[in-house]
Backbone as ProteinMPNN parsed JSONL, in Angstrom:
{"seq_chain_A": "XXXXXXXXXXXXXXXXXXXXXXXXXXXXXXXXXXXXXXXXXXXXXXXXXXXXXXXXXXXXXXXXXXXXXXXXXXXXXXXXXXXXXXXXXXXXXXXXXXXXXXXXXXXXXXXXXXXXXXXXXXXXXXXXXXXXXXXXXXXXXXXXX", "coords_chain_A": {"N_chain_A": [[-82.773, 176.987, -109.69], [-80.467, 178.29, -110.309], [-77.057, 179.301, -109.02], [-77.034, 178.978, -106.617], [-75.333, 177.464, -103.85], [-75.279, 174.268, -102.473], [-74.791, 173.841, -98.896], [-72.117, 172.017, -97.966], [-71.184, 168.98, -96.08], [-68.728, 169.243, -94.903], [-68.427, 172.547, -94.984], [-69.653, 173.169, -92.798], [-69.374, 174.392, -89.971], [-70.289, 173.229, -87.691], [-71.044, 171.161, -88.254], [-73.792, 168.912, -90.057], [-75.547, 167.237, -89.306], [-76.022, 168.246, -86.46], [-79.041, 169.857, -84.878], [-81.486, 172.195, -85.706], [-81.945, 173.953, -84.293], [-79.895, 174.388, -82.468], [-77.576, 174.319, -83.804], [-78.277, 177.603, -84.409], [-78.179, 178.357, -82.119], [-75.626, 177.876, -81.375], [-74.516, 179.623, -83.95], [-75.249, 182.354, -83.211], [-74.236, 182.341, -80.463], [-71.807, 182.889, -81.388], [-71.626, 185.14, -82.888], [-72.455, 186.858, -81.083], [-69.965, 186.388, -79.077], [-68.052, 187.809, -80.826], [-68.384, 190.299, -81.601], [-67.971, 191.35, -78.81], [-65.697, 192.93, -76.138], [-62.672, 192.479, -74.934], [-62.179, 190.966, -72.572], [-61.721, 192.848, -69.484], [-60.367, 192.162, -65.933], [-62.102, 193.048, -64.051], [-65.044, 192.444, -65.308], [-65.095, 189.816, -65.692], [-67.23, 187.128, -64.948], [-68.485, 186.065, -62.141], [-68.848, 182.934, -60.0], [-71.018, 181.253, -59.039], [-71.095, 180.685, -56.292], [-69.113, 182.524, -54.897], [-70.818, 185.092, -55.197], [-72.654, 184.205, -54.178], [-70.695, 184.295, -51.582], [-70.402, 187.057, -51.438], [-72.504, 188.021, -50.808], [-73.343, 187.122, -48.118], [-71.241, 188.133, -46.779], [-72.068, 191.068, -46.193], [-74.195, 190.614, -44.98], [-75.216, 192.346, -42.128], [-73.43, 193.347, -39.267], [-75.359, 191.694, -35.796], [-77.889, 191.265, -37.505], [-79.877, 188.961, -39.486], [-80.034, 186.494, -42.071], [-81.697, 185.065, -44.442], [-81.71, 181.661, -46.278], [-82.915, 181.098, -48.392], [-83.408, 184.175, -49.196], [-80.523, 185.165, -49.657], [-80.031, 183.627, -51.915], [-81.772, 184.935, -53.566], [-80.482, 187.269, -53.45], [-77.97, 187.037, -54.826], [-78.382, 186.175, -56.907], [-80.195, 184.432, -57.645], [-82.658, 183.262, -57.311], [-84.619, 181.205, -55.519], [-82.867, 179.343, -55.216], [-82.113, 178.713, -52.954], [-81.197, 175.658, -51.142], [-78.615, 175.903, -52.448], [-77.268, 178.144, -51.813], [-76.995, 176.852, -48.777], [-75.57, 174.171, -49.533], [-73.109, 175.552, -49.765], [-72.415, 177.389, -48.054], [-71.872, 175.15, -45.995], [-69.903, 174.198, -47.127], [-67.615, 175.716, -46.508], [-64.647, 176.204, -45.429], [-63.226, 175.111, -42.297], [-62.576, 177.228, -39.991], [-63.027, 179.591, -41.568], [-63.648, 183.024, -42.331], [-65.986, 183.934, -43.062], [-69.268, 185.83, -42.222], [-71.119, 183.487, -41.784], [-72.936, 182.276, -39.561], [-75.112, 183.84, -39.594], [-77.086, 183.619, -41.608], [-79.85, 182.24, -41.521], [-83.0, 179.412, -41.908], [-85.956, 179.545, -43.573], [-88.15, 180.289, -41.526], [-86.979, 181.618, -39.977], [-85.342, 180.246, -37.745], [-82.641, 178.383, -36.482], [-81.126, 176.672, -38.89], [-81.548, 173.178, -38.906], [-79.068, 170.036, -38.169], [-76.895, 167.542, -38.79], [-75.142, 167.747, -36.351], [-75.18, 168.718, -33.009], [-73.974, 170.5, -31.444], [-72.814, 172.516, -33.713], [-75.115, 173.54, -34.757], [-75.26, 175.09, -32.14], [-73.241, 176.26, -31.549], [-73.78, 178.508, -33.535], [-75.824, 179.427, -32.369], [-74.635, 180.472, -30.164], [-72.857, 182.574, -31.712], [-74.57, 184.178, -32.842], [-76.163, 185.235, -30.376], [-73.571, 186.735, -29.188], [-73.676, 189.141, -30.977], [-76.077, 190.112, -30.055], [-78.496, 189.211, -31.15], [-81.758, 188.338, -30.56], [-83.302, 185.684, -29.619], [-86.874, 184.171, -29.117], [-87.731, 181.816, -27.702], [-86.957, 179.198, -29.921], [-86.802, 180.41, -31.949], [-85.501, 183.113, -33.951], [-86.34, 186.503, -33.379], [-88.225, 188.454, -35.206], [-87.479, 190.899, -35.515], [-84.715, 191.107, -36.104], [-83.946, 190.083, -38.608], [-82.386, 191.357, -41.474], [-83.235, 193.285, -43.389], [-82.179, 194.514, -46.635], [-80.775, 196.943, -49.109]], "CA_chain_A": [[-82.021, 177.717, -108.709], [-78.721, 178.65, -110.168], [-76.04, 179.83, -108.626], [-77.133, 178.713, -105.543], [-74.692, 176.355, -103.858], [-75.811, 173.845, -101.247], [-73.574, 173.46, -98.101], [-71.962, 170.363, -97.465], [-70.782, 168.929, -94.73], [-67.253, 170.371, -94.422], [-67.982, 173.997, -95.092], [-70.281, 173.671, -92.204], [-68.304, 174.234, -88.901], [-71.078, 172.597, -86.329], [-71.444, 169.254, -88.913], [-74.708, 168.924, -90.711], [-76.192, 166.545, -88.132], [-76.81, 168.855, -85.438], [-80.351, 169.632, -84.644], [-81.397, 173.173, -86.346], [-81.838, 175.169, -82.862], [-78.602, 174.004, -82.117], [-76.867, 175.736, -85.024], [-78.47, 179.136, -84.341], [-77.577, 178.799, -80.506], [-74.525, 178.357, -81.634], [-74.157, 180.98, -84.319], [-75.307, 183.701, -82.663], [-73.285, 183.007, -79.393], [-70.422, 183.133, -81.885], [-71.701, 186.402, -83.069], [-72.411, 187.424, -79.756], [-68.379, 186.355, -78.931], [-67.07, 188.216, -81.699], [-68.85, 191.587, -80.788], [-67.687, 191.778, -77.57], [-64.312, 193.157, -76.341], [-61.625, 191.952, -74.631], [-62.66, 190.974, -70.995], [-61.282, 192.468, -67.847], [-60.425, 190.891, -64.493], [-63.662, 193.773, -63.255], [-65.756, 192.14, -66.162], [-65.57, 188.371, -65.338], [-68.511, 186.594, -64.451], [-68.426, 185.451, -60.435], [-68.922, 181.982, -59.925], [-72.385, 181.396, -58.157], [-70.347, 180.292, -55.122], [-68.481, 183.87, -54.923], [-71.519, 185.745, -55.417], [-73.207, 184.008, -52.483], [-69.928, 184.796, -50.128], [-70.613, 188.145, -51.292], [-73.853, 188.264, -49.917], [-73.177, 186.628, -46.91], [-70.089, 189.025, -46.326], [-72.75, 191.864, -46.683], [-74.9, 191.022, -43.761], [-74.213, 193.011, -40.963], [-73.405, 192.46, -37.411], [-76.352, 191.849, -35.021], [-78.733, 190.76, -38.32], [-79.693, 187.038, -40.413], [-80.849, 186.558, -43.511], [-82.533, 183.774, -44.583], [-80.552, 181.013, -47.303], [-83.541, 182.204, -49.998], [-82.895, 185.871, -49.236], [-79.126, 185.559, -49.422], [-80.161, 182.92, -53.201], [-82.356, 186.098, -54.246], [-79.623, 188.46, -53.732], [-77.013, 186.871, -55.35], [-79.237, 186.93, -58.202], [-80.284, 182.927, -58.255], [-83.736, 182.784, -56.886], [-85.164, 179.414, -55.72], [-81.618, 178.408, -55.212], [-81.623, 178.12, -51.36], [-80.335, 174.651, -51.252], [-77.03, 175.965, -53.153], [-76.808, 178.232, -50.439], [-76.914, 176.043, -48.076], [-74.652, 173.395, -49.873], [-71.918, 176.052, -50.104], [-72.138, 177.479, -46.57], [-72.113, 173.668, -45.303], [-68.527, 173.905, -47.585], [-66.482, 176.896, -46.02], [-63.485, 175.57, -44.746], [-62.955, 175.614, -41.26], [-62.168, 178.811, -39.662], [-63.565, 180.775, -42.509], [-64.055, 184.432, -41.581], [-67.425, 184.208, -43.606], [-70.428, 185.272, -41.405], [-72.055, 182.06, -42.139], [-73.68, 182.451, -38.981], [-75.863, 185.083, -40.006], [-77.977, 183.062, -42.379], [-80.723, 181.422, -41.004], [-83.79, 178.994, -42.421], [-87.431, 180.485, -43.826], [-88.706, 180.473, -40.205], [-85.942, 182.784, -38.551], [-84.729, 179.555, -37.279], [-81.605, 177.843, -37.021], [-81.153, 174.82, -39.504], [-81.371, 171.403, -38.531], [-78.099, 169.549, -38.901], [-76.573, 166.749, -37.486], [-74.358, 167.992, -35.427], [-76.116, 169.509, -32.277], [-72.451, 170.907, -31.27], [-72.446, 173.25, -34.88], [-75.994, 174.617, -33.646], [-75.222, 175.135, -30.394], [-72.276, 177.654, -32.067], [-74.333, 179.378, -34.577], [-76.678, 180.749, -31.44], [-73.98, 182.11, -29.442], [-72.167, 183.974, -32.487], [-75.345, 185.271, -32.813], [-76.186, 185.922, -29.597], [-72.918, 187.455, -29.299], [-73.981, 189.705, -31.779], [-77.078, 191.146, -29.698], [-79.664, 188.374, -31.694], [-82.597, 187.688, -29.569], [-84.432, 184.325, -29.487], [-87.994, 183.589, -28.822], [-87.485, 180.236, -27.931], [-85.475, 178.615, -30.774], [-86.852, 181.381, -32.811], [-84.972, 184.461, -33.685], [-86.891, 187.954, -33.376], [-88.264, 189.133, -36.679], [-86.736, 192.681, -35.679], [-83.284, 191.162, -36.585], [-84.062, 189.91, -40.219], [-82.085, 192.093, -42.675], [-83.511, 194.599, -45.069], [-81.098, 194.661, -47.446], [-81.217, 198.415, -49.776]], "C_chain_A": [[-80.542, 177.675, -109.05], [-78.123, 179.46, -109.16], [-76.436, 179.88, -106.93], [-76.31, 177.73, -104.598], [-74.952, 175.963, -102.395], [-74.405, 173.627, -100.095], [-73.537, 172.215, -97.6], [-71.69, 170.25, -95.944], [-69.587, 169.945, -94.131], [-66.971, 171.917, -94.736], [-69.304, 174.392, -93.693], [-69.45, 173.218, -91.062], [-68.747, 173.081, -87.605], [-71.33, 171.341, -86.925], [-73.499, 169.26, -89.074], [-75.806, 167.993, -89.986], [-76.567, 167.1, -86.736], [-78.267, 168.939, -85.328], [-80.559, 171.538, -85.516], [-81.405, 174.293, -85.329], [-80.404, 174.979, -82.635], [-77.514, 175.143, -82.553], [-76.971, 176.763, -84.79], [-78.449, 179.31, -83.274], [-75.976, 178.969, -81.017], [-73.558, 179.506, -82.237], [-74.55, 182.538, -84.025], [-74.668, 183.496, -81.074], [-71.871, 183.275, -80.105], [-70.523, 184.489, -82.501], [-71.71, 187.156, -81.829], [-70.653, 188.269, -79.189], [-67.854, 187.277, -79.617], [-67.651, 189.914, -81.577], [-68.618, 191.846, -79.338], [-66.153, 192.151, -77.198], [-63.8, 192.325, -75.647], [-61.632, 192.003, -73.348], [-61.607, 191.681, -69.855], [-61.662, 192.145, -67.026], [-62.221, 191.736, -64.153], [-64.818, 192.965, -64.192], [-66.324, 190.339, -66.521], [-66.237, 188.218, -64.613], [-68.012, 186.026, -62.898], [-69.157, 184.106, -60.831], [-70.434, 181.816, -58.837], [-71.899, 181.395, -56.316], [-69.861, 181.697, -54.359], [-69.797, 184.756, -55.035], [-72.295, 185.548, -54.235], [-72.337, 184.565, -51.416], [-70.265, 186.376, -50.468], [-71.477, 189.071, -50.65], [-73.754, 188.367, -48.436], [-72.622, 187.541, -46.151], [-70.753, 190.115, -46.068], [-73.501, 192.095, -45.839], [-74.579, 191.346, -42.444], [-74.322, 192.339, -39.902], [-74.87, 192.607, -36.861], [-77.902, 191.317, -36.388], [-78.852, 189.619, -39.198], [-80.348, 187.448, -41.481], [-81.163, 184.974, -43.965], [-81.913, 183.145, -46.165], [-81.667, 181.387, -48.689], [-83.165, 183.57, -50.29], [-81.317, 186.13, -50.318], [-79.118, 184.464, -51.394], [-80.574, 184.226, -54.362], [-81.322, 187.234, -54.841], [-78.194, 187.985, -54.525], [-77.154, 186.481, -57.009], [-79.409, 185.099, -58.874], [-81.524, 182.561, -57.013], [-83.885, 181.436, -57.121], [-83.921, 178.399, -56.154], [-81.099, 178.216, -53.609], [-80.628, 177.041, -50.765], [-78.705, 174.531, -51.204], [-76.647, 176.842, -52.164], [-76.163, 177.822, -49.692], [-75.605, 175.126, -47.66], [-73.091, 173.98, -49.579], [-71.523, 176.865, -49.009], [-71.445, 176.237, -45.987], [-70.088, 173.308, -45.957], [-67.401, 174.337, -47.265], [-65.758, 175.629, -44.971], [-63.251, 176.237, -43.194], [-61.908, 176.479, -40.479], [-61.959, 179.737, -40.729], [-64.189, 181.767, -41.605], [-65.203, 184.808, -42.229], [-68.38, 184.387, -42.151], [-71.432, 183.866, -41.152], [-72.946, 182.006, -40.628], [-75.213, 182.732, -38.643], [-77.044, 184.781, -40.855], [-78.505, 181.61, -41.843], [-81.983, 180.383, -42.2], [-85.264, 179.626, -42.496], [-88.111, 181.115, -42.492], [-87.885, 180.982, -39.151], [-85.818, 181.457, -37.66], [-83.253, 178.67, -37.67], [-81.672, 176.461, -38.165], [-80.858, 174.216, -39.126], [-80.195, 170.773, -38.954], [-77.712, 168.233, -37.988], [-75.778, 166.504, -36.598], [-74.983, 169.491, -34.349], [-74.825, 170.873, -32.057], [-72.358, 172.866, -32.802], [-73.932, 174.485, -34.733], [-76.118, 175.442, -32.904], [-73.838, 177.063, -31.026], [-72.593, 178.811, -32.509], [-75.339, 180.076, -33.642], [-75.977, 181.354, -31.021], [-73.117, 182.856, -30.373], [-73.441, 184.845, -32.348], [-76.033, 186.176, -31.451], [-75.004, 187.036, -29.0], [-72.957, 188.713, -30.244], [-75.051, 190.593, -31.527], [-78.32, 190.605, -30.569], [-80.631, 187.714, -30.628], [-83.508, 186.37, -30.125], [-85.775, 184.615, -28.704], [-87.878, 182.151, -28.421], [-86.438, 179.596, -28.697], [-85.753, 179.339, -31.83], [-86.368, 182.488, -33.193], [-85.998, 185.542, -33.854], [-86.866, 188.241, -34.471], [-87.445, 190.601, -36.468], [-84.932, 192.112, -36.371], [-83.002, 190.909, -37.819], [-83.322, 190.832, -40.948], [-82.481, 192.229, -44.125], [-82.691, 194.356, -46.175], [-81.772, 195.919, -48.506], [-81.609, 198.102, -51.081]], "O_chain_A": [[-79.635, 177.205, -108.363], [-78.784, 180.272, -108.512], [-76.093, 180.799, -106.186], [-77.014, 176.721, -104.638], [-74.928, 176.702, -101.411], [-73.267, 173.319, -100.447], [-74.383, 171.515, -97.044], [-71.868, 171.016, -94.996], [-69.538, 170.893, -93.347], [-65.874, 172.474, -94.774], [-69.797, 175.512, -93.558], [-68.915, 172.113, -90.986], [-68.029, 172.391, -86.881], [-71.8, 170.435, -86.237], [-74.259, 169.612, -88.172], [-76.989, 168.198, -90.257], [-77.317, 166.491, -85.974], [-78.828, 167.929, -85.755], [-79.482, 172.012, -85.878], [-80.919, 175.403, -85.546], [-79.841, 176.069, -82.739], [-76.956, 176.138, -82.089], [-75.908, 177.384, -84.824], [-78.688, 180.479, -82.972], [-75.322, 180.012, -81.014], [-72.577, 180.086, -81.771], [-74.166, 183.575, -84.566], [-74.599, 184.537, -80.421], [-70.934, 183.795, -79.499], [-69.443, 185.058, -82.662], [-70.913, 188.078, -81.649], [-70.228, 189.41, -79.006], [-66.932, 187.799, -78.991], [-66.698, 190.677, -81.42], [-69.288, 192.734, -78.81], [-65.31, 191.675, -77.959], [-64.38, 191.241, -75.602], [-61.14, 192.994, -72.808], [-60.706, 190.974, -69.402], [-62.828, 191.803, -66.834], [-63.269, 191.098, -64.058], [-65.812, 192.866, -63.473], [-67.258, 189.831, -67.141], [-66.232, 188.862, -63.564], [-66.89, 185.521, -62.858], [-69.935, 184.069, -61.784], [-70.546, 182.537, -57.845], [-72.396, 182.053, -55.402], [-70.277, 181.893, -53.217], [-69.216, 185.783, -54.683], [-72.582, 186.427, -53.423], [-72.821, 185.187, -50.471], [-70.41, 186.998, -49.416], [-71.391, 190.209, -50.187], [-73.99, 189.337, -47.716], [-73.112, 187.896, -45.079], [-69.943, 190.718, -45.363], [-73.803, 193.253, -45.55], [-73.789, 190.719, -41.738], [-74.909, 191.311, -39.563], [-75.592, 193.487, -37.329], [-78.964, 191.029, -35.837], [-77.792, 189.268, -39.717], [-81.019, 188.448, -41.733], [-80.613, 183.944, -43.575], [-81.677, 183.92, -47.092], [-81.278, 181.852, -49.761], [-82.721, 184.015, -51.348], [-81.098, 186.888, -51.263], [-78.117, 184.683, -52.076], [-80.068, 184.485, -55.453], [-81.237, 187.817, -55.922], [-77.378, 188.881, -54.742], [-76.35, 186.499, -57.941], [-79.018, 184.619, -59.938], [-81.358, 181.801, -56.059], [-83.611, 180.703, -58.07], [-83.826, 177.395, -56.859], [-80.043, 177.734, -53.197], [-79.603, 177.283, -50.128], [-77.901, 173.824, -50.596], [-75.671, 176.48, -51.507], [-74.964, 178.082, -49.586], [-74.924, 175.047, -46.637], [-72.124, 173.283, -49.273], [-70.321, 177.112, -48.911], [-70.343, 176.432, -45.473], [-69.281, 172.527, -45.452], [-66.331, 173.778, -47.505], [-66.117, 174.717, -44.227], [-63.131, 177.432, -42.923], [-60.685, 176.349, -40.432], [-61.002, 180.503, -40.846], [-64.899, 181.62, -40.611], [-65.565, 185.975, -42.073], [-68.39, 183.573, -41.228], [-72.289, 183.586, -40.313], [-74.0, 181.431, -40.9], [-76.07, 182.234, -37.914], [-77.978, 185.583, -40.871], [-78.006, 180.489, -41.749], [-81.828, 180.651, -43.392], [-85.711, 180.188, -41.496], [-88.535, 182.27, -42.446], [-87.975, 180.877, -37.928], [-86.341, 181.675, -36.568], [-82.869, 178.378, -38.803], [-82.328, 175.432, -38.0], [-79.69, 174.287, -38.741], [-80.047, 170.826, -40.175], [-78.093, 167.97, -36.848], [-75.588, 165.416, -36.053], [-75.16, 170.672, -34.651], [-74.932, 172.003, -32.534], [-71.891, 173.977, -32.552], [-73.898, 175.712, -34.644], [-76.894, 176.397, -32.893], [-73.821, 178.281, -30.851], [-72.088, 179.891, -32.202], [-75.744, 181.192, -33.965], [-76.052, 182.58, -31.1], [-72.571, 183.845, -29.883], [-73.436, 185.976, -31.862], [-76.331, 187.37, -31.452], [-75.38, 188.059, -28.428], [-71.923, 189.369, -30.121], [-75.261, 191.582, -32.229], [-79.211, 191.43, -30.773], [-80.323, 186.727, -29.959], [-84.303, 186.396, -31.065], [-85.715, 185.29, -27.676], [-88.038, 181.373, -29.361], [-85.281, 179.441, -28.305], [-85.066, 179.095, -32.821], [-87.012, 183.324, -32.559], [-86.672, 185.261, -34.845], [-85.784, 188.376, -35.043], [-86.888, 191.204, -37.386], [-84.193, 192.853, -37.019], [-81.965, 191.356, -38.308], [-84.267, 191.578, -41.203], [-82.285, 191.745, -45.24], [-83.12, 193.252, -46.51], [-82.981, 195.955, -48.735], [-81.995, 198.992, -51.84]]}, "name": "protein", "num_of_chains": 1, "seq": "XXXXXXXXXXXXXXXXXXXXXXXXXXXXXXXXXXXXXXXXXXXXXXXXXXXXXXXXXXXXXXXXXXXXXXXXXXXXXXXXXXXXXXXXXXXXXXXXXXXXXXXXXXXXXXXXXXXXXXXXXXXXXXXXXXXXXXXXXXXXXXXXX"}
């Protein structure tokens, strides 16, 4: 095998000890990188966080959506939880609906503050949201298009 020349260490950029998937994750997101243009602000990625308030922001007056729904639509199925987590984070007197998003069973979530509960029915009842009990009315669920 003339004129074949093996690569050493230092003409390899990722170091010769990587793993071999490694390398070709790497060099093709660097091909990837280098085919792509020159990002604008419209063209940056949203932060999972931002993508949920987007959701949230989205459901209308008088309707809930459920913290999977609102995971689905922000395009991170079977991320409820993070939902959740990041509702549970809005700074107080955020103009987010956060209201509006309920648990699988068109009920409010459990928390431990009865007080934070007790709030999240009458926005919504302010809103024209009927209860069954501690259940909300499937008619109010939001569709989304």
């Amino acid at each position: 095998m003339m004129g074949v020349k093996k690569k050493t260490r230092s003409q390899n950029p990722i170091g010769s000890r990587t793993p071999g998937r490694l390398r070709r994750t790497a060099q093709s997101a660097d091909s990837v990188r280098s085919s792509q243009t020159a990002p604008t602000p419209h063209d940056e990625p949203l932060f999972p966080e931002e993508r949920i308030w987007q959701v949230v922001a989205a459901i209308p007056r008088g309707r809930v959506a459920t913290y999977g729904q609102v995971a689905a639509l922000a395009g991170m199925p079977r991320h409820a939880r993070l939902v959740g987590r990041t509702l549970a984070n809005l700074p107080r007197g955020s103009r987010l609906p956060w209201h509006r998003v309920v648990n699988a069973g068109l009920r409010i979530a459990t928390r431990g503050d009865d007080r934070a509960m007790a709030e999240q029915r009458q926005r919504l009842e302010r809103e024209g949201v009927e209860f069954v009990g501690a259940r909300i009315a499937s008619d109010f669920r939001w569709e989304s298009a």
